[in-house]
Coordinates of C-alpha atoms (C1' of nucleotides) in Angstrom, one line a residue:
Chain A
X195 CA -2.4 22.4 12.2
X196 CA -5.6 22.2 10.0
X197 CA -8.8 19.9 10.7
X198 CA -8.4 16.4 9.8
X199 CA -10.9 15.7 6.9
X200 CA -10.4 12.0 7.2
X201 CA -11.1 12.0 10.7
X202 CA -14.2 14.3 10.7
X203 CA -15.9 11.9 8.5
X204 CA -16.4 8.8 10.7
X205 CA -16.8 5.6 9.5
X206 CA -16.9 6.9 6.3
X207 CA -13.0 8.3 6.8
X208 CA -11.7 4.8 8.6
X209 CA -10.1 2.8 5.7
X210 CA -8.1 6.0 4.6
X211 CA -7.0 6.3 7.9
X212 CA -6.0 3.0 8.5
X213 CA -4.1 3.2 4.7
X214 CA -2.3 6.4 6.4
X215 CA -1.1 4.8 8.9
X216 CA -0.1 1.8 7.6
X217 CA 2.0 3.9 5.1
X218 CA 3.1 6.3 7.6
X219 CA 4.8 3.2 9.3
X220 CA 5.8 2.1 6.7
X221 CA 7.8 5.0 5.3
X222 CA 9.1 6.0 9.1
X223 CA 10.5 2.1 9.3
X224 CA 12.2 2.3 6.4
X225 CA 13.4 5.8 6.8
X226 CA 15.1 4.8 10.3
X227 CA 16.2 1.5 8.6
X228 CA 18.3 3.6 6.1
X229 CA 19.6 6.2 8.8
X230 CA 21.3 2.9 10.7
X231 CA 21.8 0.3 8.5
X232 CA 21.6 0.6 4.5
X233 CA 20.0 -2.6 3.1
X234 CA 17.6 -3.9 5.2
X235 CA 14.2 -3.2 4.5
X236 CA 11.3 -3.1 7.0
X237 CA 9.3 -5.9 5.6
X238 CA 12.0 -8.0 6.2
X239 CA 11.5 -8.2 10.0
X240 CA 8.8 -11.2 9.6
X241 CA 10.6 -13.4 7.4
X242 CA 13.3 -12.9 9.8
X243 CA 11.3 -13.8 12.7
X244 CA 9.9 -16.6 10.8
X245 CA 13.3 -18.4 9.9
X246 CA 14.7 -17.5 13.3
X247 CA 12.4 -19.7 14.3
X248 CA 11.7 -22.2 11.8
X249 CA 15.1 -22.8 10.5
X250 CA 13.5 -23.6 7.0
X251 CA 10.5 -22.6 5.0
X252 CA 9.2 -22.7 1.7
X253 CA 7.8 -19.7 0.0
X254 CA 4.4 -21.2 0.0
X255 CA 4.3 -21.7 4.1
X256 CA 5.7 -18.3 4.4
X257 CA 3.0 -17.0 1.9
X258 CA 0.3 -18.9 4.1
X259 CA 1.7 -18.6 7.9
X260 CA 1.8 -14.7 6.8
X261 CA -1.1 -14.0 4.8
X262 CA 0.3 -13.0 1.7
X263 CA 0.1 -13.7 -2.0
X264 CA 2.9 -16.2 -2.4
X265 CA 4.1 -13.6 -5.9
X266 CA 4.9 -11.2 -2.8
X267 CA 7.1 -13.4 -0.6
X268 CA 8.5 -14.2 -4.0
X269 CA 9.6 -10.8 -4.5
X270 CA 10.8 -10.2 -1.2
X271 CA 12.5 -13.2 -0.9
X272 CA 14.6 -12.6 -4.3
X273 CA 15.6 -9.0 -2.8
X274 CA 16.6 -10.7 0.3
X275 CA 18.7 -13.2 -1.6
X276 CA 20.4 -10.7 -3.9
X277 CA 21.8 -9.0 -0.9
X278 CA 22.8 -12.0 0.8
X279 CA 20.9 -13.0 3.6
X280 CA 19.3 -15.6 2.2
X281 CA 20.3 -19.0 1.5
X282 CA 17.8 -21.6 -0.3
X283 CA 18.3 -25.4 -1.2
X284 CA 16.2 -27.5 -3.2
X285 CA 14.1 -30.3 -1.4
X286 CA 15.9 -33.7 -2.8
X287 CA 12.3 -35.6 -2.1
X288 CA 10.3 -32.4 -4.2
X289 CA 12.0 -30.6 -6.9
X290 CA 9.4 -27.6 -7.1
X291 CA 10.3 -26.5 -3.3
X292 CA 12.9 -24.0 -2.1
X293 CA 13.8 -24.4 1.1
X294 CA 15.1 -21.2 2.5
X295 CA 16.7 -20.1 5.4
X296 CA 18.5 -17.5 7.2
X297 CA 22.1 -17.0 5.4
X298 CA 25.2 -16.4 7.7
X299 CA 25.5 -12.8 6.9
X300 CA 22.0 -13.0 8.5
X301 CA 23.3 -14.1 11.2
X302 CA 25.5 -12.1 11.9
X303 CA 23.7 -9.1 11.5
X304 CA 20.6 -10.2 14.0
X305 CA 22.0 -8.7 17.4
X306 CA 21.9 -5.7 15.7
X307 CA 18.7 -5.8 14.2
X308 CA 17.7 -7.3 17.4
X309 CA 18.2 -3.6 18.8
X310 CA 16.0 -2.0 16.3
X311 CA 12.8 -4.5 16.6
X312 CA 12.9 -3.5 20.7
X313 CA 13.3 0.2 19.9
X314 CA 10.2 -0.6 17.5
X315 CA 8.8 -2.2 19.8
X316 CA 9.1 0.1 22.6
X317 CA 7.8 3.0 20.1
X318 CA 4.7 1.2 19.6
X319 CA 3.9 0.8 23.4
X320 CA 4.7 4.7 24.1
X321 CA 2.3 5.3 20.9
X322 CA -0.7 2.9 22.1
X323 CA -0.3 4.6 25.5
X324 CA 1.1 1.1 27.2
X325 CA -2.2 -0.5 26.8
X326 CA -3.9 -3.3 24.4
X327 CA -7.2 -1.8 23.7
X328 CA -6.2 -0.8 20.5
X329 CA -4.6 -4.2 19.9
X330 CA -8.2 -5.8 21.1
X331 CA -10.2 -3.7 18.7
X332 CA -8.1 -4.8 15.7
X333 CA -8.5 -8.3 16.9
X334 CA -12.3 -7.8 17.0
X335 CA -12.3 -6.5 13.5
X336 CA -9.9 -8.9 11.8
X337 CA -12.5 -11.8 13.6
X338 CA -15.9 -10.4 11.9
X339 CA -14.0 -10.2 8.9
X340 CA -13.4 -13.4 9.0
X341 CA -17.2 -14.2 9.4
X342 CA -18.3 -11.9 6.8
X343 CA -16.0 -10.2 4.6
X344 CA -16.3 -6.2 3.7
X345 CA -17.9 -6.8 0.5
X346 CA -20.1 -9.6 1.8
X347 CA -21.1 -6.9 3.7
X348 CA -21.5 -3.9 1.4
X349 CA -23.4 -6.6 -1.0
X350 CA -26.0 -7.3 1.6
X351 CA -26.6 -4.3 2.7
X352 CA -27.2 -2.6 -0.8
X353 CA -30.8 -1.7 -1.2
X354 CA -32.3 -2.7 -4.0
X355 CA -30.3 -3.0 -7.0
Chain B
X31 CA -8.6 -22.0 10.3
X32 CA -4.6 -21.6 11.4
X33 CA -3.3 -19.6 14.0
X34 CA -2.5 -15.7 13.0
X35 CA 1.5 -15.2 13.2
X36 CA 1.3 -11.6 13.3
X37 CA -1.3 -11.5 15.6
X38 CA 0.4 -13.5 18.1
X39 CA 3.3 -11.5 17.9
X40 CA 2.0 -8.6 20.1
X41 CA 3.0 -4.7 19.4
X42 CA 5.6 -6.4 16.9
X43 CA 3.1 -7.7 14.6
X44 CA 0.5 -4.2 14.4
X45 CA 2.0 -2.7 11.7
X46 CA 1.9 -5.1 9.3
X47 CA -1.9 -5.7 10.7
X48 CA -2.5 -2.9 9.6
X49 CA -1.5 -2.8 6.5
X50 CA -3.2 -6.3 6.0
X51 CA -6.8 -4.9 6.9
X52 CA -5.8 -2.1 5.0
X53 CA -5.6 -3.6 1.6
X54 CA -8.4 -5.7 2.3
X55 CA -10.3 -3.0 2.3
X56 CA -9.2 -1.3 -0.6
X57 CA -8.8 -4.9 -2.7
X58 CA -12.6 -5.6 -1.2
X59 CA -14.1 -2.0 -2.0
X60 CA -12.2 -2.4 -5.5
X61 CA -14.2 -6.0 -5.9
X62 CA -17.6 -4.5 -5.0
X63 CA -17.2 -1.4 -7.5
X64 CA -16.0 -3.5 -10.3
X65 CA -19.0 -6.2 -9.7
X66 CA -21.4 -3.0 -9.5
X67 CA -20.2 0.1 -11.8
X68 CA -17.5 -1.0 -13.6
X69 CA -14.9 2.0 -13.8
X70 CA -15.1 3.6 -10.6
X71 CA -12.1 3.0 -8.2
X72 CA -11.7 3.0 -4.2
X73 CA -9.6 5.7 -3.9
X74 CA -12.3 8.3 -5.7
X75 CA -14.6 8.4 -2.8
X76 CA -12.7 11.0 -0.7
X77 CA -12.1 13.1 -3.7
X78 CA -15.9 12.8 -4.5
X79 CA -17.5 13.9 -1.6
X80 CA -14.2 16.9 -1.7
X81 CA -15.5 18.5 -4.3
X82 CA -19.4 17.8 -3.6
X83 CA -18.7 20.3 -0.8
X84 CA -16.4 22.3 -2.5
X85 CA -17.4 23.2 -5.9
X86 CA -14.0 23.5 -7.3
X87 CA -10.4 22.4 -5.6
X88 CA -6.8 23.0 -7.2
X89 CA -4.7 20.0 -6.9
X90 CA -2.4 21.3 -3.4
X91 CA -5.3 21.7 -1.9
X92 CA -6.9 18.2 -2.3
X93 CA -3.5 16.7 -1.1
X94 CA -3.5 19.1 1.7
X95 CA -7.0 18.5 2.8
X96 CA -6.7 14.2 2.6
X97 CA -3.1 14.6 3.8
X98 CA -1.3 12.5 1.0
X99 CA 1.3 13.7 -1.3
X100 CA 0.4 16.0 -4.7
X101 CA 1.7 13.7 -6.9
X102 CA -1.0 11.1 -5.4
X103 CA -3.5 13.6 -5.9
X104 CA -2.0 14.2 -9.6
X105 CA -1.8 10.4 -10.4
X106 CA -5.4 10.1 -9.2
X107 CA -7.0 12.9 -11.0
X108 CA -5.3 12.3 -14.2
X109 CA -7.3 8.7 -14.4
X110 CA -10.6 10.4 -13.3
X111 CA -10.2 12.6 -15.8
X112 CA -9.4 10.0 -18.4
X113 CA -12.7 8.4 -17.8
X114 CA -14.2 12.0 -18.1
X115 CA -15.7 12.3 -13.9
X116 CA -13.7 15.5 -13.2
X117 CA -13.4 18.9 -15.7
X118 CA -10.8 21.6 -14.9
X119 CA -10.4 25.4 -15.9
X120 CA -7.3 27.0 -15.5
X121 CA -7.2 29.9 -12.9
X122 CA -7.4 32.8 -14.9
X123 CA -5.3 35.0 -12.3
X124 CA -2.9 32.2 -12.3
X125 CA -1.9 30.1 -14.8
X126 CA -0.4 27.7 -12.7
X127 CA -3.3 26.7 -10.9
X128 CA -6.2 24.1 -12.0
X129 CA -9.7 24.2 -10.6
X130 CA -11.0 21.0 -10.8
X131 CA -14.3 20.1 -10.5
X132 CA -16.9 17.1 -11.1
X133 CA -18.2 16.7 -14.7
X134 CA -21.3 16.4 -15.5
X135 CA -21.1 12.5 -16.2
X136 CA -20.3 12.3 -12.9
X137 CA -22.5 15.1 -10.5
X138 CA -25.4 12.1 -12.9
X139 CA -23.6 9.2 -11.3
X140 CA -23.8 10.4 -7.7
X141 CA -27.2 9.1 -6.5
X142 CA -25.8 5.6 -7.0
X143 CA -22.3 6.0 -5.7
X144 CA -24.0 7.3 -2.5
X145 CA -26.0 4.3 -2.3
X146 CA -22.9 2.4 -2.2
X147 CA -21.5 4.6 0.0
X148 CA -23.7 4.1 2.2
X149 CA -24.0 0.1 2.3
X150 CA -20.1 0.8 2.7
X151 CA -20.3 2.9 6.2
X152 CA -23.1 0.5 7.1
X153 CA -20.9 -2.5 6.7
X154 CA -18.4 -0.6 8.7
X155 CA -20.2 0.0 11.3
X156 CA -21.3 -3.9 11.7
X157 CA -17.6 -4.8 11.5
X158 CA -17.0 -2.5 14.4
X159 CA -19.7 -3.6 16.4
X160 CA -22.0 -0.3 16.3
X161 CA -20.0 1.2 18.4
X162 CA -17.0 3.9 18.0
X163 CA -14.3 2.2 20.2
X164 CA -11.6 1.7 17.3
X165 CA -11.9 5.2 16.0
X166 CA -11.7 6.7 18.9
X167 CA -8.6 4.2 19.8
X168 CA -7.2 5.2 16.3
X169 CA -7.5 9.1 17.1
X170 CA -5.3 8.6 19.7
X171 CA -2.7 6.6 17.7
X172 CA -3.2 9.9 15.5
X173 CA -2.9 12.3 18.1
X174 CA 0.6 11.2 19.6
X175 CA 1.9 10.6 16.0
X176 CA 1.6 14.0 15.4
X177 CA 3.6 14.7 18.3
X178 CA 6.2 12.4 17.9
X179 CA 6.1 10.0 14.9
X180 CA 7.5 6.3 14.8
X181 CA 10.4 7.0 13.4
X182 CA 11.2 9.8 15.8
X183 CA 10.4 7.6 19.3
X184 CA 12.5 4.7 17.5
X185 CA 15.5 6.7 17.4
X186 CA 15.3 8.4 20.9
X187 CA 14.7 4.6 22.2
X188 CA 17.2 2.8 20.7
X189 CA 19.9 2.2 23.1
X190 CA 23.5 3.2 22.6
X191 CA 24.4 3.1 19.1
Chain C
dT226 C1' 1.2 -46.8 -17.2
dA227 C1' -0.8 -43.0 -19.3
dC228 C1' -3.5 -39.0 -18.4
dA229 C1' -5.6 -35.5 -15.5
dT230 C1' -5.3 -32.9 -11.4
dT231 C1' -3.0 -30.4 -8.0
dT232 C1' 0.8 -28.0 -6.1
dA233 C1' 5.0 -24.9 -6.0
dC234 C1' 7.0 -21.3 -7.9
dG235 C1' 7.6 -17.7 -11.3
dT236 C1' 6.3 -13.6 -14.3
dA237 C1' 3.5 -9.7 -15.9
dA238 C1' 0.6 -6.1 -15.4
dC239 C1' -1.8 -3.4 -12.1
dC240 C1' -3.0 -0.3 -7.8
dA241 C1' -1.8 3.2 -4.5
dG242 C1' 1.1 5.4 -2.2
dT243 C1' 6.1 7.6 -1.5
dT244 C1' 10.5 10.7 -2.5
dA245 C1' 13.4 13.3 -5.5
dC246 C1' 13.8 16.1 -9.2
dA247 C1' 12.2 19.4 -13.0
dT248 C1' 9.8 23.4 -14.9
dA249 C1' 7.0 27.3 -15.3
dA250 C1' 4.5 31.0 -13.2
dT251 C1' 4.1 34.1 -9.5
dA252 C1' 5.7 36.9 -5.6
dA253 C1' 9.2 39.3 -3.0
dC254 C1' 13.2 42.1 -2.7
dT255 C1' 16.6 45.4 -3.7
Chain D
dA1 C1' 13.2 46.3 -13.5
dG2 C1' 15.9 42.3 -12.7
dT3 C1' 17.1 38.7 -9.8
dT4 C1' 15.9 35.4 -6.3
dA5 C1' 12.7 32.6 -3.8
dT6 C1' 8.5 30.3 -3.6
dT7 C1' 4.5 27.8 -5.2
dA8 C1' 1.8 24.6 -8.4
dT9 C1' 2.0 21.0 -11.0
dG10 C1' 4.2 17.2 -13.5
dT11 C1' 7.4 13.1 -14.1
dA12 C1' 10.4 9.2 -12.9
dA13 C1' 11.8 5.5 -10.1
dC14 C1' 10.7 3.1 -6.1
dT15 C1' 8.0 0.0 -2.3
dG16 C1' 4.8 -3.3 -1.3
dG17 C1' 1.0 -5.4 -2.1
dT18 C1' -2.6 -7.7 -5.5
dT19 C1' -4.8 -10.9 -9.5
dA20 C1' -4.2 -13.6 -13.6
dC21 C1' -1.7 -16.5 -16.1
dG22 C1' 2.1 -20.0 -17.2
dT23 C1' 5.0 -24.1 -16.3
dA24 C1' 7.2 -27.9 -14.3
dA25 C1' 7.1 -31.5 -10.8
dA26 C1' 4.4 -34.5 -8.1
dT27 C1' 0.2 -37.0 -7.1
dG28 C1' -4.0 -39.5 -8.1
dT29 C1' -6.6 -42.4 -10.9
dA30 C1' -8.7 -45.2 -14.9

DNA sequence: TACATTTACGTAACCAGTTACATAATAACT
DNA sequence: AGTTATTATGTAACTGGTTACGTAAATGTA
C-alpha cells in the first residue's frame, strides 16, 4: 500500500479527494446495482425518493429541489422512461410541463429497492464510524459556499494581477 | 434560499453531496482559469506539481501515484501535450515506455500558476474554517474504504437476498 | 390585441472519470 | 530459442454532470 499523494498534499489535495470519492461511490453503487438488479442505475435513488413522495413533478422542480442542471434530469429522466419506470402526462392548464411520476413497474419494484437504499445506508454509517461529524463538516462547507463561492474566493485572494 | 433535499436526507443524501461540492469545485476552478490564463484546465494541477518534483514520470506511474485509471492519465496528457505544456522521450531501454516531462512553455508559466495555486489553498482554507477538521474526517472515510469499500459493506449488509 | 419577455423543456458539445478490449514490447520459462 | 505471460500504452463506449443555444407555450404590457 503506497503513500497517498493526494492526501499528503493538504488543502492543496482536498478537491481530488473529494472527486475520488465521489466516483468511487459512484462506481461501487452502480457496481452492486448490476450484481442484484440489472437496470437500475444509482442516480436514480433521488428521483425515486422524490416521486415517492411527491406523486408528481416537473423536470424543472426536480432540477431545482435537487440542484441540478435541468439538461441532466432531462437525461436521466428519458433513461428512466425508456426502461419503464416512468410515466409522464402533460399539464392540460400548461402545455410546456411534463408531469412525471412513478410508473407501476416502479412500483412494484420499490420493496426491493427499498432493501438496497438501507443496506446503503447502513454502509455509510459503518464508514463514517456511526457518527455525524463528517456529515456537520460538509454542512459547514456547503454554508460558506453559499456566502462566497470558491472562485469568489480564489478571485479575492489573488495578489496583484 | 430553499431547503437542501439531499441535505435533509441524512447518510442517504452524502454521496450525491459529494459529488455536488465536487463539481463545483472543478466547474468553479475551470471558471477562474478560463477568466485568468485561458487554456489551462483544473485537472493539470496535480500532474504539474508531479512532475515539478519528479523530473520525468511515464504514464503508469502518474495514474499510480494520483490513484485514477491510465487511460485518465492518457486522456489528460494527450490535451497538455496538444497545447505544447508537457514533452516526452521514449525510454531508450524500453520502447514501450514514455518519459514525460514539462516543456519549456510550461516550467515559463509556473510562477503564475503557483500564484493561483496559492489563492486556491487560501480560499480552501477560509471555506474550512482554518482549521483541518474535514480532512482529517475525510482521512478516515479513506482509511475504512480501503479496508472495506461501499460496495463490499453493501453486500455483507443487505439482508437475505 | 400585438409584441416582448419569461418559462419549460430539449439538444449539442464539452469535461472528467470509468471499464473493457487491443496491441506491441519486454520478461520469464522450459 | 520459442512460447507464454506480463506490462505499458492506446482506443472505444459509457456515466453523469456542465454550459450554451434553440424553440414553443404562456405571461405581461403598450
Amino acid at each position: 500500500m503506497e503513500a497517498d499523494f493526494l492526501a499528503e498534499m493538504g488543502y492543496t489535495g482536498l478537491t481530488g479527494r473529494l472527486k475520488r470519492l465521489s466516483d468511487a461511490f459512484i462506481y461501487q453503487t452502480r457496481d452492486f446495482y448490476r450484481e442484484h438488479e440489472s437496470d437500475i442505475e444509482p442516480n436514480w435513488h433521488m428521483i425515486f425518493l422524490l416521486l415517492q413522495k411527491n406523486e408528481k413533478m416537473t423536470v424543472t422542480e426536480i432540477a431545482d429541489t435537487l440542484q441540478l442542471s435541468h439538461p441532466a434530469i432531462v437525461k436521466l429522466i428519458n433513461k428512466m422512461k425508456k426502461r419503464g419506470y416512468i410515466d409522464a402526462e402533460i399539464d392540460p392548464q400548461d402545455n410546456r410541463k411534463y408531469h412525471l411520476m412513478l410508473s407501476q413497474k416502479a412500483i412494484k419494484k420499490l420493496p426491493v429497492l427499498e432493501q438496497y437504499w438501507i443496506a446503503g445506508e447502513k454502509a455509510l454509517e459503518e464508514l463514517l464510524g456511526f457518527n455525524t461529524r463528517l456529515l456537520e463538516e460538509i454542512k459547514k462547507l456547503e454554508d460558506r459556499m453559499a456566502e462566497a463561492d470558491f472562485k469568489t474566493r480564489m478571485d479575492k485572494l489573488l495578489v496583484n494581477e
